[in-house]
């Protein structure tokens, strides 16, 4: 009855990626070099708006570099949503600063500007909005708030390639830095990887230096320079966050497919919206007409009328060979964040209510219509 297991997520990798990686191997240059450079240029060109794009080996590294470049340090506070992956908050701790973890909007599960406003203190230095599932945050209100309080804005756009907010692509808005993820299950992948995007040349330069040991020139530049290649200068105690060309090779070919990937994700989201009608399920909102959802995830929530629990539904779907996930176990529920900042569930009523009822259904470009029909059919049977 169950022909095969349908995983929760799978990357779509074709012969183009295979060929590019082989060409990279044959070239002899496998660490950061010409392919990383081309990937950055192509990514910046895709976004437009004259941004700088800097490839790194994860979005986590990129978020760390972004906050470092903004001078965030001990004694500073950075506001983050509880409904995110731990990476969004951990990078604040890397720098000795404190994430201020706040509740989210009950519908979008994005930062609620009013909640953010209430969390601002004299120590607040920055806000990290997360475009949850690929739906853009209320950026205009957040920018207004940031402006009023002199705060920096770093977008965690791990889910948001390509998300549009009021006509503009995320990455070209008015934030200080935007960070994308190319982890294996994201909308494009390099296996592990990320991109730091900024319009500020000083931030770009700091990120460029700090992603590779605080060295003022990268290895490929040194290798190809006319000057003797042994020469380099360390100007800061930097990190080892560069993206190797082997990974950039995958990214170069993934990026060429992003428009097709988006169309497929949009079609899958539409098919879910139709197929899951009239069930005790709260379906995810699409973006407003002037904006664009990237549909990285398809998170649904059981309503009170559902006769099955969230955990029960996940288990029954697994029995039918369908993988699901939960995005996210809110930060305030994890022992480290809960205990370190004495967080209580009552402080996060919206995230709590959502968490107990949410699961993410499979949504990825390699799913066929019949794969999706299987998910829809199973969910309908289990909920009716
Ligand atoms: C995946 C993810 C990250 C981390 O991305 P990496 O590239 O794995 O470091 C950060 N924030 C959110 C919201 C994510 O989903």
mmCIF file of C-alpha atoms in Angstrom, residues 44-382:
data_model
loop_
_atom_site.group_PDB
_atom_site.id
_atom_site.type_symbol
_atom_site.label_atom_id
_atom_site.label_comp_id
_atom_site.label_asym_id
_atom_site.label_seq_id
_atom_site.Cartn_x
_atom_site.Cartn_y
_atom_site.Cartn_z
ATOM 1 C CA UNK A 44 24.251 39.877 -6.507
ATOM 2 C CA UNK A 45 23.104 40.239 -10.140
ATOM 3 C CA UNK A 46 19.999 38.149 -9.454
ATOM 4 C CA UNK A 47 19.026 40.378 -6.517
ATOM 5 C CA UNK A 48 19.930 43.591 -8.341
ATOM 6 C CA UNK A 49 19.961 46.933 -6.567
ATOM 7 C CA UNK A 50 23.748 47.182 -6.499
ATOM 8 C CA UNK A 51 24.279 44.925 -3.486
ATOM 9 C CA UNK A 52 27.494 43.216 -2.419
ATOM 10 C CA UNK A 53 27.205 39.441 -1.966
ATOM 11 C CA UNK A 54 29.757 37.510 0.099
ATOM 12 C CA UNK A 55 29.719 33.714 0.102
ATOM 13 C CA UNK A 56 30.244 31.954 3.433
ATOM 14 C CA UNK A 57 30.121 28.336 4.580
ATOM 15 C CA UNK A 58 26.750 28.674 6.385
ATOM 16 C CA UNK A 59 24.044 31.206 7.146
ATOM 17 C CA UNK A 60 25.029 30.826 10.794
ATOM 18 C CA UNK A 61 28.542 32.017 9.917
ATOM 19 C CA UNK A 62 27.005 34.825 7.862
ATOM 20 C CA UNK A 63 24.800 36.013 10.730
ATOM 21 C CA UNK A 64 27.819 35.946 13.055
ATOM 22 C CA UNK A 65 29.875 37.984 10.580
ATOM 23 C CA UNK A 66 27.008 40.440 10.066
ATOM 24 C CA UNK A 67 26.670 41.190 13.782
ATOM 25 C CA UNK A 68 30.454 41.363 14.172
ATOM 26 C CA UNK A 69 30.660 43.880 11.338
ATOM 27 C CA UNK A 70 27.995 45.985 13.071
ATOM 28 C CA UNK A 71 30.112 46.034 16.233
ATOM 29 C CA UNK A 72 27.658 44.076 18.393
ATOM 30 C CA UNK A 73 29.363 42.986 21.620
ATOM 31 C CA UNK A 74 29.098 42.366 25.354
ATOM 32 C CA UNK A 75 26.315 44.320 27.014
ATOM 33 C CA UNK A 76 24.320 44.704 23.799
ATOM 34 C CA UNK A 77 20.841 43.301 23.199
ATOM 35 C CA UNK A 78 19.522 41.964 19.905
ATOM 36 C CA UNK A 79 15.806 41.235 19.452
ATOM 37 C CA UNK A 80 14.994 37.861 17.841
ATOM 38 C CA UNK A 81 11.740 35.898 17.424
ATOM 39 C CA UNK A 82 11.218 32.716 19.449
ATOM 40 C CA UNK A 83 9.828 30.945 16.356
ATOM 41 C CA UNK A 84 13.152 30.313 14.646
ATOM 42 C CA UNK A 85 16.134 28.000 14.481
ATOM 43 C CA UNK A 86 18.649 28.362 17.301
ATOM 44 C CA UNK A 87 21.255 29.795 14.883
ATOM 45 C CA UNK A 88 19.417 33.159 14.813
ATOM 46 C CA UNK A 89 20.043 33.620 18.547
ATOM 47 C CA UNK A 90 23.289 31.702 19.104
ATOM 48 C CA UNK A 91 25.317 34.112 16.947
ATOM 49 C CA UNK A 92 24.368 36.905 19.364
ATOM 50 C CA UNK A 93 25.889 34.854 22.196
ATOM 51 C CA UNK A 94 29.062 34.215 20.143
ATOM 52 C CA UNK A 95 29.765 37.943 20.509
ATOM 53 C CA UNK A 96 28.935 38.046 24.218
ATOM 54 C CA UNK A 97 25.707 39.972 23.602
ATOM 55 C CA UNK A 98 22.217 38.902 24.697
ATOM 56 C CA UNK A 99 19.390 37.899 22.368
ATOM 57 C CA UNK A 100 16.062 39.222 23.609
ATOM 58 C CA UNK A 101 13.674 36.469 22.565
ATOM 59 C CA UNK A 102 10.147 37.720 21.826
ATOM 60 C CA UNK A 103 6.776 36.252 20.886
ATOM 61 C CA UNK A 104 5.566 36.343 17.274
ATOM 62 C CA UNK A 105 2.480 37.417 15.357
ATOM 63 C CA UNK A 106 -0.205 34.743 15.883
ATOM 64 C CA UNK A 107 -1.036 34.455 12.180
ATOM 65 C CA UNK A 108 2.239 34.909 10.285
ATOM 66 C CA UNK A 109 4.569 33.699 13.080
ATOM 67 C CA UNK A 110 6.872 36.572 12.054
ATOM 68 C CA UNK A 111 8.075 39.320 14.390
ATOM 69 C CA UNK A 112 5.230 41.583 15.485
ATOM 70 C CA UNK A 113 6.476 45.209 15.367
ATOM 71 C CA UNK A 114 4.405 46.102 18.463
ATOM 72 C CA UNK A 115 5.961 43.270 20.469
ATOM 73 C CA UNK A 116 9.406 44.322 19.245
ATOM 74 C CA UNK A 117 8.723 47.935 20.295
ATOM 75 C CA UNK A 118 7.883 46.770 23.819
ATOM 76 C CA UNK A 119 11.161 44.808 24.015
ATOM 77 C CA UNK A 120 13.418 47.767 23.178
ATOM 78 C CA UNK A 121 15.670 48.913 26.050
ATOM 79 C CA UNK A 122 18.600 51.347 26.208
ATOM 80 C CA UNK A 123 20.858 48.330 25.494
ATOM 81 C CA UNK A 124 19.068 47.265 22.301
ATOM 82 C CA UNK A 125 21.353 47.500 19.268
ATOM 83 C CA UNK A 126 19.719 45.395 16.562
ATOM 84 C CA UNK A 127 16.721 43.369 15.379
ATOM 85 C CA UNK A 128 16.919 40.074 13.465
ATOM 86 C CA UNK A 129 13.628 39.512 11.599
ATOM 87 C CA UNK A 130 13.175 35.961 10.265
ATOM 88 C CA UNK A 131 10.964 35.622 7.180
ATOM 89 C CA UNK A 132 9.271 32.520 8.541
ATOM 90 C CA UNK A 133 8.709 29.794 5.908
ATOM 91 C CA UNK A 134 9.454 32.402 3.206
ATOM 92 C CA UNK A 135 6.677 34.896 4.049
ATOM 93 C CA UNK A 136 8.075 38.443 4.338
ATOM 94 C CA UNK A 137 7.991 40.190 7.727
ATOM 95 C CA UNK A 138 6.277 43.570 8.173
ATOM 96 C CA UNK A 139 9.521 45.271 7.231
ATOM 97 C CA UNK A 140 8.211 48.847 6.866
ATOM 98 C CA UNK A 141 7.064 48.921 10.496
ATOM 99 C CA UNK A 142 10.300 47.272 11.652
ATOM 100 C CA UNK A 143 12.425 49.780 9.706
ATOM 101 C CA UNK A 144 10.435 52.641 11.192
ATOM 102 C CA UNK A 145 10.995 51.260 14.668
ATOM 103 C CA UNK A 146 14.707 50.704 13.991
ATOM 104 C CA UNK A 147 15.031 54.261 12.741
ATOM 105 C CA UNK A 148 13.225 55.690 15.776
ATOM 106 C CA UNK A 149 15.510 53.850 18.222
ATOM 107 C CA UNK A 150 18.770 53.865 16.239
ATOM 108 C CA UNK A 151 18.777 50.080 15.777
ATOM 109 C CA UNK A 152 20.480 48.006 13.082
ATOM 110 C CA UNK A 153 18.482 45.424 11.116
ATOM 111 C CA UNK A 154 19.932 42.076 10.049
ATOM 112 C CA UNK A 155 17.473 39.901 8.127
ATOM 113 C CA UNK A 156 17.678 36.148 8.668
ATOM 114 C CA UNK A 157 16.609 35.264 5.129
ATOM 115 C CA UNK A 158 17.392 31.545 5.453
ATOM 116 C CA UNK A 159 13.852 30.805 4.178
ATOM 117 C CA UNK A 160 13.537 33.812 1.924
ATOM 118 C CA UNK A 161 15.203 33.200 -1.430
ATOM 119 C CA UNK A 162 13.452 34.568 -3.401
ATOM 120 C CA UNK A 163 10.955 36.428 -1.204
ATOM 121 C CA UNK A 164 9.574 39.786 -2.291
ATOM 122 C CA UNK A 165 8.362 42.524 0.032
ATOM 123 C CA UNK A 166 6.264 45.285 -1.546
ATOM 124 C CA UNK A 167 7.779 44.570 -4.954
ATOM 125 C CA UNK A 168 11.408 44.358 -3.838
ATOM 126 C CA UNK A 169 13.437 41.189 -3.347
ATOM 127 C CA UNK A 170 14.564 40.430 0.191
ATOM 128 C CA UNK A 171 18.264 41.247 0.087
ATOM 129 C CA UNK A 172 17.603 44.639 -1.519
ATOM 130 C CA UNK A 173 15.489 46.169 1.278
ATOM 131 C CA UNK A 174 16.757 48.841 3.678
ATOM 132 C CA UNK A 175 18.319 46.556 6.283
ATOM 133 C CA UNK A 176 22.026 46.684 7.108
ATOM 134 C CA UNK A 177 22.675 43.057 6.182
ATOM 135 C CA UNK A 178 20.638 40.118 4.821
ATOM 136 C CA UNK A 179 21.807 36.528 5.221
ATOM 137 C CA UNK A 180 20.671 33.592 3.060
ATOM 138 C CA UNK A 181 21.183 29.865 3.709
ATOM 139 C CA UNK A 182 22.118 27.154 1.213
ATOM 140 C CA UNK A 183 21.712 24.272 3.646
ATOM 141 C CA UNK A 184 20.599 21.034 1.962
ATOM 142 C CA UNK A 185 16.848 21.583 2.462
ATOM 143 C CA UNK A 186 16.697 25.303 1.597
ATOM 144 C CA UNK A 187 15.310 26.670 -1.703
ATOM 145 C CA UNK A 188 18.740 26.420 -3.336
ATOM 146 C CA UNK A 189 21.634 24.501 -1.828
ATOM 147 C CA UNK A 190 25.399 24.163 -1.823
ATOM 148 C CA UNK A 191 25.276 21.307 0.717
ATOM 149 C CA UNK A 192 26.342 23.761 3.391
ATOM 150 C CA UNK A 193 26.671 27.448 2.645
ATOM 151 C CA UNK A 194 25.282 30.927 2.916
ATOM 152 C CA UNK A 195 25.411 34.419 1.418
ATOM 153 C CA UNK A 196 25.858 37.722 3.224
ATOM 154 C CA UNK A 197 24.274 40.591 1.312
ATOM 155 C CA UNK A 198 24.701 44.277 2.055
ATOM 156 C CA UNK A 199 24.696 47.605 0.301
ATOM 157 C CA UNK A 200 27.212 49.094 2.732
ATOM 158 C CA UNK A 201 30.769 48.825 1.307
ATOM 159 C CA UNK A 202 32.341 49.087 4.786
ATOM 160 C CA UNK A 203 30.247 46.160 6.094
ATOM 161 C CA UNK A 204 31.075 44.168 2.945
ATOM 162 C CA UNK A 205 34.785 44.791 3.450
ATOM 163 C CA UNK A 206 34.678 43.803 7.130
ATOM 164 C CA UNK A 207 32.793 40.569 6.306
ATOM 165 C CA UNK A 208 35.265 39.820 3.488
ATOM 166 C CA UNK A 209 38.214 40.143 5.850
ATOM 167 C CA UNK A 210 36.666 38.381 8.850
ATOM 168 C CA UNK A 211 35.381 35.360 6.914
ATOM 169 C CA UNK A 212 38.989 34.363 6.208
ATOM 170 C CA UNK A 213 41.170 34.751 9.325
ATOM 171 C CA UNK A 214 41.188 38.545 9.263
ATOM 172 C CA UNK A 215 43.532 38.409 6.274
ATOM 173 C CA UNK A 216 43.391 41.500 4.098
ATOM 174 C CA UNK A 217 43.492 39.521 0.809
ATOM 175 C CA UNK A 218 42.028 36.116 0.014
ATOM 176 C CA UNK A 219 44.039 33.090 -1.072
ATOM 177 C CA UNK A 220 42.962 33.173 -4.723
ATOM 178 C CA UNK A 221 43.817 36.836 -5.038
ATOM 179 C CA UNK A 222 47.224 36.079 -3.552
ATOM 180 C CA UNK A 223 47.707 33.065 -5.774
ATOM 181 C CA UNK A 224 46.941 34.986 -8.933
ATOM 182 C CA UNK A 225 48.559 38.283 -7.954
ATOM 183 C CA UNK A 226 51.730 39.490 -9.614
ATOM 184 C CA UNK A 227 53.280 40.117 -6.216
ATOM 185 C CA UNK A 228 54.982 37.192 -4.443
ATOM 186 C CA UNK A 229 52.166 34.905 -3.214
ATOM 187 C CA UNK A 230 53.610 34.273 0.244
ATOM 188 C CA UNK A 231 52.716 37.778 1.344
ATOM 189 C CA UNK A 232 49.591 38.482 3.432
ATOM 190 C CA UNK A 233 48.628 40.699 6.333
ATOM 191 C CA UNK A 234 46.433 39.814 9.310
ATOM 192 C CA UNK A 235 44.445 42.832 10.419
ATOM 193 C CA UNK A 236 42.040 41.161 12.927
ATOM 194 C CA UNK A 237 41.475 37.801 14.677
ATOM 195 C CA UNK A 238 39.081 36.549 11.987
ATOM 196 C CA UNK A 239 37.164 33.331 11.407
ATOM 197 C CA UNK A 240 37.289 30.417 8.942
ATOM 198 C CA UNK A 241 33.949 30.910 7.219
ATOM 199 C CA UNK A 242 34.837 30.919 3.496
ATOM 200 C CA UNK A 243 32.777 28.913 0.979
ATOM 201 C CA UNK A 244 34.898 26.410 -1.001
ATOM 202 C CA UNK A 245 34.636 26.363 -4.798
ATOM 203 C CA UNK A 246 33.418 22.730 -4.631
ATOM 204 C CA UNK A 247 30.289 24.025 -2.873
ATOM 205 C CA UNK A 248 30.060 27.197 -4.971
ATOM 206 C CA UNK A 249 30.044 24.967 -8.084
ATOM 207 C CA UNK A 250 26.770 23.461 -6.884
ATOM 208 C CA UNK A 251 25.422 26.897 -6.020
ATOM 209 C CA UNK A 252 26.222 28.342 -9.450
ATOM 210 C CA UNK A 253 24.023 25.740 -11.141
ATOM 211 C CA UNK A 254 21.304 25.833 -8.466
ATOM 212 C CA UNK A 255 20.996 29.589 -8.883
ATOM 213 C CA UNK A 256 20.324 29.176 -12.622
ATOM 214 C CA UNK A 257 17.272 27.058 -11.722
ATOM 215 C CA UNK A 258 15.765 29.282 -9.028
ATOM 216 C CA UNK A 259 12.978 30.765 -11.153
ATOM 217 C CA UNK A 260 11.805 27.294 -12.181
ATOM 218 C CA UNK A 261 12.132 26.088 -8.569
ATOM 219 C CA UNK A 262 9.978 28.995 -7.386
ATOM 220 C CA UNK A 263 7.250 28.323 -9.955
ATOM 221 C CA UNK A 264 7.117 24.681 -8.818
ATOM 222 C CA UNK A 265 7.007 25.613 -5.132
ATOM 223 C CA UNK A 266 4.210 28.103 -5.827
ATOM 224 C CA UNK A 267 2.266 25.435 -7.722
ATOM 225 C CA UNK A 268 2.695 22.938 -4.862
ATOM 226 C CA UNK A 269 1.533 25.544 -2.337
ATOM 227 C CA UNK A 270 -1.552 26.250 -4.462
ATOM 228 C CA UNK A 271 -2.321 22.543 -4.797
ATOM 229 C CA UNK A 272 -2.083 22.128 -1.008
ATOM 230 C CA UNK A 273 -4.372 25.133 -0.493
ATOM 231 C CA UNK A 274 -6.969 23.511 -2.762
ATOM 232 C CA UNK A 275 -6.511 19.938 -1.625
ATOM 233 C CA UNK A 276 -6.586 20.694 2.098
ATOM 234 C CA UNK A 277 -9.750 22.826 2.070
ATOM 235 C CA UNK A 278 -12.587 22.203 4.539
ATOM 236 C CA UNK A 279 -10.418 20.347 7.055
ATOM 237 C CA UNK A 280 -9.768 21.260 10.697
ATOM 238 C CA UNK A 281 -6.514 22.834 9.509
ATOM 239 C CA UNK A 282 -5.219 26.390 9.496
ATOM 240 C CA UNK A 283 -3.301 26.754 6.233
ATOM 241 C CA UNK A 284 -0.394 29.169 5.786
ATOM 242 C CA UNK A 285 -1.155 32.640 4.437
ATOM 243 C CA UNK A 286 0.156 33.590 1.032
ATOM 244 C CA UNK A 287 2.016 36.898 0.738
ATOM 245 C CA UNK A 288 0.096 40.096 -0.079
ATOM 246 C CA UNK A 289 -0.488 40.873 -3.757
ATOM 247 C CA UNK A 290 2.539 43.223 -3.927
ATOM 248 C CA UNK A 291 4.807 40.654 -2.236
ATOM 249 C CA UNK A 292 6.012 37.091 -2.863
ATOM 250 C CA UNK A 293 6.216 34.031 -0.623
ATOM 251 C CA UNK A 294 9.279 31.840 -1.306
ATOM 252 C CA UNK A 295 7.411 28.749 -0.021
ATOM 253 C CA UNK A 296 10.457 27.210 1.627
ATOM 254 C CA UNK A 297 8.042 25.505 4.044
ATOM 255 C CA UNK A 298 4.365 24.587 4.158
ATOM 256 C CA UNK A 299 3.482 24.706 7.855
ATOM 257 C CA UNK A 300 -0.117 23.863 8.777
ATOM 258 C CA UNK A 301 -1.815 24.003 12.172
ATOM 259 C CA UNK A 302 -4.516 21.723 13.534
ATOM 260 C CA UNK A 303 -7.539 23.695 14.710
ATOM 261 C CA UNK A 304 -9.482 22.928 17.900
ATOM 262 C CA UNK A 305 -11.993 20.875 15.910
ATOM 263 C CA UNK A 306 -9.342 18.314 14.915
ATOM 264 C CA UNK A 307 -9.901 14.903 16.512
ATOM 265 C CA UNK A 308 -6.213 14.025 16.388
ATOM 266 C CA UNK A 309 -3.218 15.592 18.105
ATOM 267 C CA UNK A 310 -0.257 17.050 16.247
ATOM 268 C CA UNK A 311 2.026 14.281 17.480
ATOM 269 C CA UNK A 312 -0.624 11.722 16.520
ATOM 270 C CA UNK A 313 -0.907 13.114 13.010
ATOM 271 C CA UNK A 314 2.884 13.099 12.529
ATOM 272 C CA UNK A 315 2.996 9.478 13.676
ATOM 273 C CA UNK A 316 0.125 8.351 11.434
ATOM 274 C CA UNK A 317 1.640 10.121 8.428
ATOM 275 C CA UNK A 318 4.981 8.417 9.134
ATOM 276 C CA UNK A 319 3.157 5.055 9.232
ATOM 277 C CA UNK A 320 1.900 5.878 5.753
ATOM 278 C CA UNK A 321 5.416 6.643 4.592
ATOM 279 C CA UNK A 322 5.160 10.441 4.679
ATOM 280 C CA UNK A 323 7.864 12.518 6.320
ATOM 281 C CA UNK A 324 6.955 15.750 8.132
ATOM 282 C CA UNK A 325 8.736 18.138 10.463
ATOM 283 C CA UNK A 326 7.997 20.909 13.000
ATOM 284 C CA UNK A 327 9.198 24.491 12.476
ATOM 285 C CA UNK A 328 10.125 25.247 15.095
ATOM 286 C CA UNK A 329 10.437 24.067 18.650
ATOM 287 C CA UNK A 330 10.392 27.689 19.880
ATOM 288 C CA UNK A 331 13.666 28.945 21.344
ATOM 289 C CA UNK A 332 12.082 29.504 24.768
ATOM 290 C CA UNK A 333 11.428 25.737 25.053
ATOM 291 C CA UNK A 334 15.075 24.736 24.637
ATOM 292 C CA UNK A 335 16.918 24.197 27.936
ATOM 293 C CA UNK A 336 19.781 26.564 27.151
ATOM 294 C CA UNK A 337 17.634 29.574 26.215
ATOM 295 C CA UNK A 338 14.936 28.814 28.798
ATOM 296 C CA UNK A 339 17.381 28.494 31.701
ATOM 297 C CA UNK A 340 19.910 31.140 30.695
ATOM 298 C CA UNK A 341 17.230 33.818 30.300
ATOM 299 C CA UNK A 342 14.605 32.385 32.687
ATOM 300 C CA UNK A 343 11.992 32.217 29.961
ATOM 301 C CA UNK A 344 8.479 30.915 30.744
ATOM 302 C CA UNK A 345 5.935 29.653 28.201
ATOM 303 C CA UNK A 346 3.374 32.241 29.393
ATOM 304 C CA UNK A 347 5.589 34.977 27.928
ATOM 305 C CA UNK A 348 5.050 33.500 24.446
ATOM 306 C CA UNK A 349 1.313 32.783 24.127
ATOM 307 C CA UNK A 350 1.172 32.991 20.314
ATOM 308 C CA UNK A 351 4.228 30.810 19.677
ATOM 309 C CA UNK A 352 3.001 28.336 22.313
ATOM 310 C CA UNK A 353 -0.457 28.049 20.774
ATOM 311 C CA UNK A 354 1.042 27.531 17.318
ATOM 312 C CA UNK A 355 3.769 25.145 18.425
ATOM 313 C CA UNK A 356 1.418 22.536 19.897
ATOM 314 C CA UNK A 357 -0.651 22.394 16.704
ATOM 315 C CA UNK A 358 1.885 22.825 13.901
ATOM 316 C CA UNK A 359 3.586 20.510 11.476
ATOM 317 C CA UNK A 360 5.309 21.150 8.170
ATOM 318 C CA UNK A 361 4.204 19.070 5.181
ATOM 319 C CA UNK A 362 6.669 18.034 2.440
ATOM 320 C CA UNK A 363 7.107 20.767 -0.183
ATOM 321 C CA UNK A 364 10.039 20.534 -2.574
ATOM 322 C CA UNK A 365 10.586 20.688 -6.302
ATOM 323 C CA UNK A 366 11.327 16.972 -6.718
ATOM 324 C CA UNK A 367 7.830 16.067 -5.445
ATOM 325 C CA UNK A 368 5.491 15.019 -8.231
ATOM 326 C CA UNK A 369 1.799 15.896 -8.264
ATOM 327 C CA UNK A 370 1.047 12.292 -7.347
ATOM 328 C CA UNK A 371 3.495 12.446 -4.391
ATOM 329 C CA UNK A 372 1.578 15.478 -3.199
ATOM 330 C CA UNK A 373 -1.791 13.835 -3.819
ATOM 331 C CA UNK A 374 -0.636 11.039 -1.541
ATOM 332 C CA UNK A 375 0.070 13.578 1.226
ATOM 333 C CA UNK A 376 -3.265 15.339 0.673
ATOM 334 C CA UNK A 377 -5.163 12.045 0.633
ATOM 335 C CA UNK A 378 -3.479 10.825 3.829
ATOM 336 C CA UNK A 379 -4.109 14.097 5.679
ATOM 337 C CA UNK A 380 -7.776 14.108 4.543
ATOM 338 C CA UNK A 381 -8.326 10.523 5.705
ATOM 339 C CA UNK A 382 -6.666 11.150 9.074
#
